[in-house]
Coordinates of C-alpha atoms in Angstrom, one line a residue:
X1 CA 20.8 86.0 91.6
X2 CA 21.6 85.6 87.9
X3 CA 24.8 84.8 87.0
X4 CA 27.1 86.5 84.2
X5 CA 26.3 85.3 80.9
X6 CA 29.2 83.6 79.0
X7 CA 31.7 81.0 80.5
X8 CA 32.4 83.6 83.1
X9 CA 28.7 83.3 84.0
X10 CA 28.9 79.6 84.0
X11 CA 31.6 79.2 85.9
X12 CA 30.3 81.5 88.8
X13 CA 27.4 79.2 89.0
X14 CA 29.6 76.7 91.1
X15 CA 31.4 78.5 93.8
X16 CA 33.1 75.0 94.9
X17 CA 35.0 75.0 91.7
X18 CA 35.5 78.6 91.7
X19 CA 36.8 78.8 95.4
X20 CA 39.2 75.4 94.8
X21 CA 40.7 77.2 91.4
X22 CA 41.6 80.4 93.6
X23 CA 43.1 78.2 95.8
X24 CA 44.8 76.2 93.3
X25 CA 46.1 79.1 91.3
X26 CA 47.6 80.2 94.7
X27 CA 49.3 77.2 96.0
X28 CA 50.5 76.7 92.4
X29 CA 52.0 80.4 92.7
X30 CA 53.5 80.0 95.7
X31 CA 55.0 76.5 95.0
X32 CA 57.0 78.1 91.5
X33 CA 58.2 81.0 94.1
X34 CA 59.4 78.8 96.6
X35 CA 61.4 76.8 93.8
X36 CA 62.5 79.4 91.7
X37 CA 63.9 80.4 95.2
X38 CA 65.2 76.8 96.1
X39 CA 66.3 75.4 93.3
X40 CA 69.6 74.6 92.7
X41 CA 72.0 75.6 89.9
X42 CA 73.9 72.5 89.3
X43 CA 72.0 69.3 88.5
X44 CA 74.5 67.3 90.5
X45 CA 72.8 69.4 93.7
X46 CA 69.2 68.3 92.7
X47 CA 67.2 66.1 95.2
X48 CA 63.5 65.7 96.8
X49 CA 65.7 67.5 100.4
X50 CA 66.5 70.7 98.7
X51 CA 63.0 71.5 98.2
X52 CA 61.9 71.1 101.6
X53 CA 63.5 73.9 103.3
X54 CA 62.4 77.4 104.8
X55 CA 64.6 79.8 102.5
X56 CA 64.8 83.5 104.3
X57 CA 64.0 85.2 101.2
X58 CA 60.8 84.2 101.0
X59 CA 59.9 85.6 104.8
X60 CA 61.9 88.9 103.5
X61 CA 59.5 88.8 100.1
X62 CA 56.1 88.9 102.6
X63 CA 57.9 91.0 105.1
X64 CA 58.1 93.8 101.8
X65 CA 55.1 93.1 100.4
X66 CA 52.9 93.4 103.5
X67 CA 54.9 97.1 104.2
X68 CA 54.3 98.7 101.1
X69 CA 50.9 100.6 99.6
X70 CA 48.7 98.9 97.3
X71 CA 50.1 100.4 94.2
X72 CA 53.8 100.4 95.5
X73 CA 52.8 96.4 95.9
X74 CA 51.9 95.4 93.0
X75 CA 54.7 97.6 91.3
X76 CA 57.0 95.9 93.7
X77 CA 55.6 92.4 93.1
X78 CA 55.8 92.3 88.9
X79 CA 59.7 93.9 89.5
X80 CA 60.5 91.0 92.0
X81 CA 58.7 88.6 90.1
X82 CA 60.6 89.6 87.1
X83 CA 63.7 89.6 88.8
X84 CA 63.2 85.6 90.2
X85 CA 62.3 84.6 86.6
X86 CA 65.4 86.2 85.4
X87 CA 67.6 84.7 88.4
X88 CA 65.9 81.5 87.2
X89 CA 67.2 81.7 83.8
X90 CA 70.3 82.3 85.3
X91 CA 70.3 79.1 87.1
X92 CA 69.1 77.3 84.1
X93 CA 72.3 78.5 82.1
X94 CA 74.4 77.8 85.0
X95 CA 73.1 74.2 84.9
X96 CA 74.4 74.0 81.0
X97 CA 77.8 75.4 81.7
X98 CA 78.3 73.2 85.1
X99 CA 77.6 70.3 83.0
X100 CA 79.5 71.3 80.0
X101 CA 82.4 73.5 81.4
X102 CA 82.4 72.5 84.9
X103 CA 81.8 76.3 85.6
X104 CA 78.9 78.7 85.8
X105 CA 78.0 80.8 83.3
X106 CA 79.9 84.4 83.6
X107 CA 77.3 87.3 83.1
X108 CA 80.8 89.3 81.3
X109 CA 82.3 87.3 79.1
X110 CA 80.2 84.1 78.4
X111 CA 77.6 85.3 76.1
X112 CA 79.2 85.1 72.8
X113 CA 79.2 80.8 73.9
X114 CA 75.4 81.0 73.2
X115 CA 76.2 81.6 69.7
X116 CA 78.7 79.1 69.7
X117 CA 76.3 76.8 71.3
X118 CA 73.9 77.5 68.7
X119 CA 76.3 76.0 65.9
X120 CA 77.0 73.1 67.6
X121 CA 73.4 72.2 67.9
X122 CA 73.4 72.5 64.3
X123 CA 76.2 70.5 63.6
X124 CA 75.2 67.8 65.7
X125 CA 71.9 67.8 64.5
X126 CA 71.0 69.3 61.5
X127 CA 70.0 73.1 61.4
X128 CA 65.9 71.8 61.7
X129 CA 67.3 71.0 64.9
X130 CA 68.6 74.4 65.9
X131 CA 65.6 76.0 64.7
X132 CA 63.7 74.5 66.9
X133 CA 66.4 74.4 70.0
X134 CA 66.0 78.5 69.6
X135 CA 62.4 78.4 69.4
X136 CA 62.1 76.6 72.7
X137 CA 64.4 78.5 74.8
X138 CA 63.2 81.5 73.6
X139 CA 59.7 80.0 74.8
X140 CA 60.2 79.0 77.5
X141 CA 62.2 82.3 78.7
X142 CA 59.0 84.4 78.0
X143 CA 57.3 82.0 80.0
X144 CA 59.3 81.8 83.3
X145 CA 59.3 85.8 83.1
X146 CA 55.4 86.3 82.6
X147 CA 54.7 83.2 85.2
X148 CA 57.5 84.6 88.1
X149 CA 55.7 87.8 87.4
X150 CA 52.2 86.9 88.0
X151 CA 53.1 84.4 90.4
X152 CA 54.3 87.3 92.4
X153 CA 51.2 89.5 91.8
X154 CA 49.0 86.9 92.7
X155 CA 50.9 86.5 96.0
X156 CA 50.5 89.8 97.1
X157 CA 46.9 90.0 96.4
X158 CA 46.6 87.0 98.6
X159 CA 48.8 88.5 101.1
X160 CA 46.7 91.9 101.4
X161 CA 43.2 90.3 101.3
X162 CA 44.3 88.2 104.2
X163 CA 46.7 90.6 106.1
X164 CA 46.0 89.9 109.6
X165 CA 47.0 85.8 108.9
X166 CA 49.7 86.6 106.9
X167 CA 51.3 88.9 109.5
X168 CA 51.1 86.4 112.0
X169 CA 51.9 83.4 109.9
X170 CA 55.2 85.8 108.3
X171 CA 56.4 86.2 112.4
X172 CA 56.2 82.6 112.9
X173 CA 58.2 82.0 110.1
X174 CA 61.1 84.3 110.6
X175 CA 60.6 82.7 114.6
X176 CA 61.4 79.2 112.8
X177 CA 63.9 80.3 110.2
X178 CA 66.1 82.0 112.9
X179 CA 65.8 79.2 115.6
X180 CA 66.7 77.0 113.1
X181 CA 69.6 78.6 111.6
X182 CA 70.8 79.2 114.9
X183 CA 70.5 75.5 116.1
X184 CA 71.9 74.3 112.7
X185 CA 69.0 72.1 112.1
X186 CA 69.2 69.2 109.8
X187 CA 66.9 67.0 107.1
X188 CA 69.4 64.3 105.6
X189 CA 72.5 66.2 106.0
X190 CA 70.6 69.5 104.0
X191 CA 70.1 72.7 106.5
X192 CA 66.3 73.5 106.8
X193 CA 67.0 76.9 107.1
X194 CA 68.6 78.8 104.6
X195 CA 69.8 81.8 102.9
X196 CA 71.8 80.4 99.9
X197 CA 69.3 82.3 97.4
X198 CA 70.9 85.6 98.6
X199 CA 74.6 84.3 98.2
X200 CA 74.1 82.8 94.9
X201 CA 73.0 86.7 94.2
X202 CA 75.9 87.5 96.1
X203 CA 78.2 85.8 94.6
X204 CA 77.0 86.5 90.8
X205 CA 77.5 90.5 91.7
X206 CA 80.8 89.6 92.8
X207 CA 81.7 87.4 89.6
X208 CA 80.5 90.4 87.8
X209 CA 82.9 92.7 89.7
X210 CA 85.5 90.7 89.2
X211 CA 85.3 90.2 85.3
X212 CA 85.2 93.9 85.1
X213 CA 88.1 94.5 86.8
X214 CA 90.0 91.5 85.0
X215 CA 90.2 93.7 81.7
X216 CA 92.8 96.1 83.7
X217 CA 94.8 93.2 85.7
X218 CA 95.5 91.5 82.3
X219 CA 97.0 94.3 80.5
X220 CA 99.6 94.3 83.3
X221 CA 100.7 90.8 82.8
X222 CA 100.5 91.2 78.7
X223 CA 103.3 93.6 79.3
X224 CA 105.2 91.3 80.6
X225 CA 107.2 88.7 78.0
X226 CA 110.6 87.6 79.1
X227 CA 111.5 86.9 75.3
X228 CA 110.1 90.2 74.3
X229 CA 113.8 92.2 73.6
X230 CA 115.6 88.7 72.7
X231 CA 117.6 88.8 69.2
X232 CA 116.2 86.9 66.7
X233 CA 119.4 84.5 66.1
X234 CA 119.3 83.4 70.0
X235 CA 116.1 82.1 69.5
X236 CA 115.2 78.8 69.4
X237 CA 118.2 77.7 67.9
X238 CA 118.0 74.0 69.3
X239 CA 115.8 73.4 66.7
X240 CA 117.4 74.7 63.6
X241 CA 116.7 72.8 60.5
X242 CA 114.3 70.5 62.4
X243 CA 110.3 70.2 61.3
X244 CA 108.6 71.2 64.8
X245 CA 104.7 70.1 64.8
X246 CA 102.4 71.3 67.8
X247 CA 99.4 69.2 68.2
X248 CA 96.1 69.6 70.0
X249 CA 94.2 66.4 70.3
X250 CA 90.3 67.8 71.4
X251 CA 89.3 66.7 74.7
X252 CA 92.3 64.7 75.7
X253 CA 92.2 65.0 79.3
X254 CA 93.7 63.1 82.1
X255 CA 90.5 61.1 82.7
X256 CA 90.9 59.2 79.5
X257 CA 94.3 57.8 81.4
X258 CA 93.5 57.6 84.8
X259 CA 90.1 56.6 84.7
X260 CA 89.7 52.9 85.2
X261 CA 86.6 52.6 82.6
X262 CA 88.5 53.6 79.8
X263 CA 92.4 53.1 81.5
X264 CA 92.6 49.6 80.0
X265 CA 91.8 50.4 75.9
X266 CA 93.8 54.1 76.4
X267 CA 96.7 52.1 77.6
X268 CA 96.8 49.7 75.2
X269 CA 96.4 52.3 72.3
X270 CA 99.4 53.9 74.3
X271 CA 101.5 51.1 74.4
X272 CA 100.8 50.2 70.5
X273 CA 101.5 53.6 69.7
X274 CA 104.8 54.1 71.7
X275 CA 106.1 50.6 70.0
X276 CA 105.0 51.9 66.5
X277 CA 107.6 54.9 67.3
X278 CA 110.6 53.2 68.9
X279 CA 110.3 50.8 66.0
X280 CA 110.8 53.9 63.6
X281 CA 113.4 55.1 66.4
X282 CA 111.5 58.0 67.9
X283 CA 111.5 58.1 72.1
X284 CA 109.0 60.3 73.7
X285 CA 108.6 61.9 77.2
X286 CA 105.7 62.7 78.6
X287 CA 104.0 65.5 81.6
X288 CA 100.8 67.1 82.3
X289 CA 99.5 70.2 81.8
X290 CA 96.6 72.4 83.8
X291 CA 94.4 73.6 81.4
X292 CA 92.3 76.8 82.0
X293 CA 89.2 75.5 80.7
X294 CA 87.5 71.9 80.9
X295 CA 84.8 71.1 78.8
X296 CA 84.7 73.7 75.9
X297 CA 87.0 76.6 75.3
X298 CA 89.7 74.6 73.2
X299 CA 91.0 78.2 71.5
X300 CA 91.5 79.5 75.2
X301 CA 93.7 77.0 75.6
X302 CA 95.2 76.8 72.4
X303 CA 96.5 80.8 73.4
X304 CA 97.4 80.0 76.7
X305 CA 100.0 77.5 75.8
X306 CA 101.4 79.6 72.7
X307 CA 101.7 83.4 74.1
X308 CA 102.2 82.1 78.1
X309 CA 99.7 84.1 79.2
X310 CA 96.7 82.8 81.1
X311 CA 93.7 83.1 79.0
X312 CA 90.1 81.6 80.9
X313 CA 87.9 83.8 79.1
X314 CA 86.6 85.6 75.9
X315 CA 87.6 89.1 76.7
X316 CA 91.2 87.9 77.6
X317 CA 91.6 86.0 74.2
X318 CA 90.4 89.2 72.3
X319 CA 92.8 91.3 74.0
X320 CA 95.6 89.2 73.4
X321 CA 94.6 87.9 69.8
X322 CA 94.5 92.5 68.8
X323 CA 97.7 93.0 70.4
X324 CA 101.3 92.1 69.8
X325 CA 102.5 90.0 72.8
X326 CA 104.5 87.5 71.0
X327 CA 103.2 83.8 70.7
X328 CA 105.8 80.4 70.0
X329 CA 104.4 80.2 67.0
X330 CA 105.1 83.7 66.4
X331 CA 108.7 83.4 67.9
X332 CA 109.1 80.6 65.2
X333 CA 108.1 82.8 62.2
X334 CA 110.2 85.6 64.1
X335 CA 113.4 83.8 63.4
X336 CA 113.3 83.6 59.5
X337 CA 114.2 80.2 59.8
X338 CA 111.0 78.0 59.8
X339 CA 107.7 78.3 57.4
X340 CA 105.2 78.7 59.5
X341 CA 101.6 76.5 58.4
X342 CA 98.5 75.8 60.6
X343 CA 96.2 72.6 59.9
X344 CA 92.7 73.9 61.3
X345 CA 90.3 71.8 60.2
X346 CA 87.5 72.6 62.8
X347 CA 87.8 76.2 61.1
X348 CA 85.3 76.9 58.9
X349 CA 84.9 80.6 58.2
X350 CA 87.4 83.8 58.4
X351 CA 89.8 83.5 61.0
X352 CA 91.4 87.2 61.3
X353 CA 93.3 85.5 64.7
X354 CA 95.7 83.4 62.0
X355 CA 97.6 86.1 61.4
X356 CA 98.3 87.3 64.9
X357 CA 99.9 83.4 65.8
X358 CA 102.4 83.7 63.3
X359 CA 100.9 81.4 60.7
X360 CA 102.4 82.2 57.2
X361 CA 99.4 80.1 55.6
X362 CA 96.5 78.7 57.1
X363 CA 94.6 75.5 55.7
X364 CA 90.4 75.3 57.3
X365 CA 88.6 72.7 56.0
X366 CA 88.0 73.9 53.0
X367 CA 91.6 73.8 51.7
X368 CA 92.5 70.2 52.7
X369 CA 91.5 68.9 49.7
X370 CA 88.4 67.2 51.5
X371 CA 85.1 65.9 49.5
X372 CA 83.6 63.8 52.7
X373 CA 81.3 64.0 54.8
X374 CA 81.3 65.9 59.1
X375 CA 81.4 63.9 61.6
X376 CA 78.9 66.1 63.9
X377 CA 80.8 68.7 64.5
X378 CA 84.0 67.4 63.3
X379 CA 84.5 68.9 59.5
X380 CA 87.6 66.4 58.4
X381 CA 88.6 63.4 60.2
X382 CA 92.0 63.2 62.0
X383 CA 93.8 60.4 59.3
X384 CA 92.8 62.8 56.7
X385 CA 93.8 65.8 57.9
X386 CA 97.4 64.6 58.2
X387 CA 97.7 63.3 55.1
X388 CA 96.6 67.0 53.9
X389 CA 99.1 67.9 55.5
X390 CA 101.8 65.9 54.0
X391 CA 100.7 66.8 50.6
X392 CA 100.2 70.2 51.1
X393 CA 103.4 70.9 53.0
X394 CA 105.7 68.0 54.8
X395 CA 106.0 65.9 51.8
X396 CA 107.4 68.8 49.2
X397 CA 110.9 68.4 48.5
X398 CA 113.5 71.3 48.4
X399 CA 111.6 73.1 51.1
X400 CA 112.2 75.1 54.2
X401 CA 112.0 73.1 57.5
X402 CA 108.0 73.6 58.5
X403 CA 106.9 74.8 62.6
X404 CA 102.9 73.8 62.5
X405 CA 100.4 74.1 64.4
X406 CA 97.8 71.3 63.8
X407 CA 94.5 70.7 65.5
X408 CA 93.0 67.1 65.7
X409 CA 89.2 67.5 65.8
X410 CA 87.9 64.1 65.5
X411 CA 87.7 63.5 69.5
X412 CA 85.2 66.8 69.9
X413 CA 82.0 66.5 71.3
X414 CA 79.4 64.8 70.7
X415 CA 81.7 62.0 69.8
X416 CA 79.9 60.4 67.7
X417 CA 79.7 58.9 64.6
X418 CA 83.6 58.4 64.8
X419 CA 85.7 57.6 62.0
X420 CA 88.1 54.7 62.3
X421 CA 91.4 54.0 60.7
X422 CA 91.7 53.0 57.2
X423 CA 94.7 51.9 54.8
X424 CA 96.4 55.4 54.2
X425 CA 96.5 54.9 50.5
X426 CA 92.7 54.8 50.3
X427 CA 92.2 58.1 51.9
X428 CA 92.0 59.8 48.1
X429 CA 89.8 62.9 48.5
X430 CA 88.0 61.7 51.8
X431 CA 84.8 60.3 50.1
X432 CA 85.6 56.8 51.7
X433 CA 83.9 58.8 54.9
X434 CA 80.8 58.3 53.5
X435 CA 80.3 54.5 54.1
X436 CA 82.5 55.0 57.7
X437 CA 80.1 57.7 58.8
X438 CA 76.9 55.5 58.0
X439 CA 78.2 53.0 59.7
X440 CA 78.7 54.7 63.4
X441 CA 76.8 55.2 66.2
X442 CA 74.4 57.8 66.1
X443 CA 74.5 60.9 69.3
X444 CA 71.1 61.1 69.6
X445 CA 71.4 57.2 70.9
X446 CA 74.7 57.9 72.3
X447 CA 73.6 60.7 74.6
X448 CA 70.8 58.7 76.5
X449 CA 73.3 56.8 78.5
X450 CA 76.5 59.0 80.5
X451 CA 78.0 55.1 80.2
X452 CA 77.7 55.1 76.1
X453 CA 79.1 58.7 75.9
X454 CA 82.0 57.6 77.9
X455 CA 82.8 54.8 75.8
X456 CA 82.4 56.5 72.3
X457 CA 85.1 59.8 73.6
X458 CA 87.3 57.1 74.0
X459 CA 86.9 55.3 70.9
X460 CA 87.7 59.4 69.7
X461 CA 90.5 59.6 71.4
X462 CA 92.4 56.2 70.2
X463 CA 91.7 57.4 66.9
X464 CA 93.3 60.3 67.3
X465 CA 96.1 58.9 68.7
X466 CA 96.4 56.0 66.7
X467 CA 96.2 58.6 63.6
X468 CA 98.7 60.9 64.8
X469 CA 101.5 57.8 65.9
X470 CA 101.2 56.2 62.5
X471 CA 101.5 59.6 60.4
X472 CA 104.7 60.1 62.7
X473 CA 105.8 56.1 61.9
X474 CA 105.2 56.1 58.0
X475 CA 106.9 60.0 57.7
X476 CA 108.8 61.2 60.6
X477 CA 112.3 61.1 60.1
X478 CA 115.4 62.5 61.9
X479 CA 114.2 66.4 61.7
X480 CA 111.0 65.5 63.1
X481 CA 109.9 67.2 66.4
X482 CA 106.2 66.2 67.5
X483 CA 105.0 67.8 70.6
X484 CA 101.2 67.0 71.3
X485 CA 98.9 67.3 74.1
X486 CA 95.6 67.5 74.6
X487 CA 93.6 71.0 75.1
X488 CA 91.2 70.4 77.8
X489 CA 89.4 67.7 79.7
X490 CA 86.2 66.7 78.5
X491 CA 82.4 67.3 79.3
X492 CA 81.6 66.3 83.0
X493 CA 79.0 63.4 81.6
X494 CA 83.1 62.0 81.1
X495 CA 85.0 63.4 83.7
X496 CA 82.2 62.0 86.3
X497 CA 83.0 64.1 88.8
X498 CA 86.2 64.8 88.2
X499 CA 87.6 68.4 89.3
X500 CA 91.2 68.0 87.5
X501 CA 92.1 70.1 84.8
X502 CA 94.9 68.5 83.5
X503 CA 96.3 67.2 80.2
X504 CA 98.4 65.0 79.0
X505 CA 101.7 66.6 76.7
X506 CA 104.2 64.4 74.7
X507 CA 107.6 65.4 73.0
X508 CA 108.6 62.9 70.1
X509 CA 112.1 62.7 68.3
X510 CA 114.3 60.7 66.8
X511 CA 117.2 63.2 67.6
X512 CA 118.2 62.0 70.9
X513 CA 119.5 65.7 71.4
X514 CA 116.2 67.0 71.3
X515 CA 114.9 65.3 74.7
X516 CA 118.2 65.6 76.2
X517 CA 117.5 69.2 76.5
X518 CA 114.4 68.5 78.2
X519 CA 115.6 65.8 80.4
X520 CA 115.6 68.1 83.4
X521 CA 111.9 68.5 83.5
X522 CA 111.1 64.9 85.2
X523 CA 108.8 63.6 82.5
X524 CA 108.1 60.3 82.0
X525 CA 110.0 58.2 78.8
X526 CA 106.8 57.5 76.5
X527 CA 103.5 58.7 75.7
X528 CA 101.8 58.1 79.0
X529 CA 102.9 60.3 81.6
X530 CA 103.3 58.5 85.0
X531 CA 100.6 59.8 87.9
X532 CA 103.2 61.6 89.6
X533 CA 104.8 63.4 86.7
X534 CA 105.1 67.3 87.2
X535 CA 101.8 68.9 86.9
X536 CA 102.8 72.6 85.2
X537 CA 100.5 75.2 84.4
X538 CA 99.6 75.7 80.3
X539 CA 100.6 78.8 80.0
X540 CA 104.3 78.0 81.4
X541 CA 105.3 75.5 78.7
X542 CA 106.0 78.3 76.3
X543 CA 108.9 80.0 77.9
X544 CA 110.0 76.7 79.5
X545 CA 110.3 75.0 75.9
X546 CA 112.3 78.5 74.1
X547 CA 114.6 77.9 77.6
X548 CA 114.8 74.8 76.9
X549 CA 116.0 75.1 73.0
X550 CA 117.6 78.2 73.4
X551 CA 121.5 79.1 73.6
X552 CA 120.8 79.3 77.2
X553 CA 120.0 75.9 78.0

């Protein structure tokens, strides 16, 4: 007969090619199903085994689908199909937060990290790059809905215009899936059958659940603040007159000591560092820390070691940052007797939070007096940022002893370039950058090897440390109380592996009076805490340290 005119026409004059497209489009459909279905949300988790297995879900899927009317089946299949491609997305984000956070992403709280995501693309690579970092997921999230959907459709077509085979070959199926669950069968240590589709649904429902209900268990323990009622003069009054600095070093975990990659350079750095201050006459002890967060998060962390209160996610640090639950920053400014600063260099618009740590000014990056260039994300280098801080406050004479919080930035991710030390006196307004930042390493490079990322966050994190032990050497003096520790542990490219959450923390003083009241916490003399060293929760250190330099103690 004649044939359609047109490429339809055309096409229909060679049933071959017609018949092995239908076929193709099919197995095609069916193969995306099956690994939308099987794939797994942690890249760690991938290999060729996971994608040969008989997953229930799919004999569940042809059960439904061979049950319902035509139109209820088609309905059915575009809502299903619409529901994998979402549940695929969902995967795809959990693979980005396991390999960033070491955690999945949390369907409550986490969405506002998109955003935050978003900048730091920009930062790290210009905002062409984010541009076109939105474009594509955006692109490709309209695609794995439209292709789960019509994956799906054509699935169920297939499935009704060959009914009788796809009865039988669905009873056979469920036959093998159950024997083989029963039995417990095998492929290189992987279960052929499985259902872990339906309990990683399972599980996100009940994640869900949970973060709902955490809203109510967290107002019950932001009642709660030993120090709440406690008079103002019987406050911290171990530390009267003395200038109390608390330091976050970004991303200084536990792997930078213990790992045996970078153990050798941290230790050294350590060891310079803790001779640059006994040479000035400073001792240190040192512990760890659990953070709540690894990866990312550092202002979760930040507000779980100031208020005591155990903040993992965004809801929890908006709660706490609108109430009045007291912070030690806050306690500090609550005494009259300390002026209360915070050096936050990695802030770069409004803060509203300031105010609710107990911060009597606030310096961002753009009031450190700063005229260089980032560093990535990093807006002022760590060197600098001290010697802002000497200017601007330390250094004045005829002044009220200082509590400040200061966060070192230069160690976030991506790590690189990474500024180096330079003669203090040359610092001037931070142009001198320039020439240092064209001569690092550039993170595109940098992130094609997990071995070159490894060794630029540690080159980060000497140079904070190296920065922050020769501000304390050339002015630290008697009334000079350091404590420093690190927020959270880096990226898992880093950690390799890793599950710890700890961080290192380090008291510094000249005042031998000052770590005799802390002597009863075990810590190790220096700045490298020893492997068995107490291991405390973040969010105890607060009321630990106003016990500790209280009239109590």
């Amino acid at each position: 007969g004649s044939a359609r005119p047109g490429w339809f026409g055309r096409f229909r004059r060679h049933p071959r090619i017609t018949t092995g497209v239908r076929v193709g489009t099919t197995v095609l459909a069916g193969a995306f199903v099956l690994g939308a279905i099987l794939v797994p949300d942690r890249l760690d988790r991938f290999s060729f085994q996971t994608f040969l297995r008989l997953p229930v879900e799919a004999v569940y899927l042809s059960v439904i689908l061979l049950a319902l009317p035509s139109k209820a089946r088609r309905i059915a299949a575009v809502v299903t199909g619409t529901l994998l491609g979402l549940s695929t997305v969902l995967k795809c984000l959990d693979m980005g937060f396991y390999q960033t956070l070491a955690r999945p992403f949390d369907l409550v709280f986490d969405w506002v990290l998109l955003t935050d995501a978003a900048d730091w693309v920009k930062d790290s690579f210009g905002h062409t790059g984010e541009v076109l970092a939105v474009i594509g997921v955006i692109v490709l999230l309209v695609a794995v809905l439209v292709l789960s959907a019509l994956a799906m459709v054509r699935l169920a077509n297939v499935l009704d215009r060959h009914r009788p085979a796809a009865v039988s070959t669905t009873l056979v199926l469920g036959t093998v899936w159950i024997t083989c669950f029963s039995l417990g069968v095998q492929f290189a240590g992987i279960p052929f059958a499985t259902k872990g589709y339906s309990q990683f649904l399972a599980n996100r429902v009940q994640y869900v659940r949970d973060g709902l209900g955490d809203a109510d268990v967290f107002k019950k323990q932001l009642a709660v603040d030993a120090y709440a009622n406690t008079p103002s003069d019987q406050l911290l009054t171990g530390l009267r007159g003395k200038d109390v600095l608390f330091t976050f070093i970004e991303s200084y975990g536990r792997v930078a000591i213990d790992d045996p990659a970078m153990a050798p350079e941290i230790d050294a750095t350590l060891n310079e560092g803790n001779a640059r201050l006994k040479s000035a006459g400073f001792a240190a002890q040192s512990g760890w820390l659990r953070s709540p967060v690894t990866g990312a998060g550092s202002w979760l962390a930040h507000s779980t070691f100031l208020s005591g209160l155990w903040i993992n996610n965004q809801q929890r640090y908006r709660t706490l940052t609108t109430g009045d639950h007291a912070t030690l920053t806050s306690y500090f400014q609550k005494t009259g007797a300390w002026r209360t600063v915070g050096i936050v260099p990695g802030v770069r618009k409004a803060w509203p939070e300031g105010k609710y740590f107990g911060l009597d000014h606030i310096y961002d990056s753009t009031h450190l007096g700063y005229y260089g260039p980032y560093f990535s994300w990093t807006p002022v280098p760590d060197q600098f940022s001290l010697e802002a801080f000497q200017k601007l406050e330390h250094g004045k004479k005829n002044r009220d002893p200082i509590m400040a919080e200061i966060i070192l930035a230069s160690s976030h991710n991506p790590w690189s370039p990474i500024a180096h030390i330079i003669d203090w006196k040359d610092l001037g307004n931070g142009r001198i950058f320039y020439k240092i930042k064209k001569e690092g390493t550039n993170p595109t490079e940098v992130w094609k090897s997990a071995k070159s990322v490894r060794t630029e966050y540690r080159k980060a994190i000497q140079y904070s440390l190296d920065s922050l032990t020769q501000w304390m050497q050339r002015y630290g003096d008697d009334n000079t109380v350091l404590v420093f520790l690190g927020d959270h542990q880096p990226v898992p490219t880093v950690t390799a592996g890793s599950t710890s959450r700890d961080v290192p923390v380090t008291i510094v003083a000249r005042d031998p009076k000052v770590l005799d009241r802390v002597s009863g916490w075990g810590w190790t003399d220096g700045l490298k805490p020893a492997g068995n060293a107490p291991e405390w929760a973040m969010n105890q250190f607060r009321d630990r340290f106003l016990k500790a330099f209280g009239p109590q103690s």
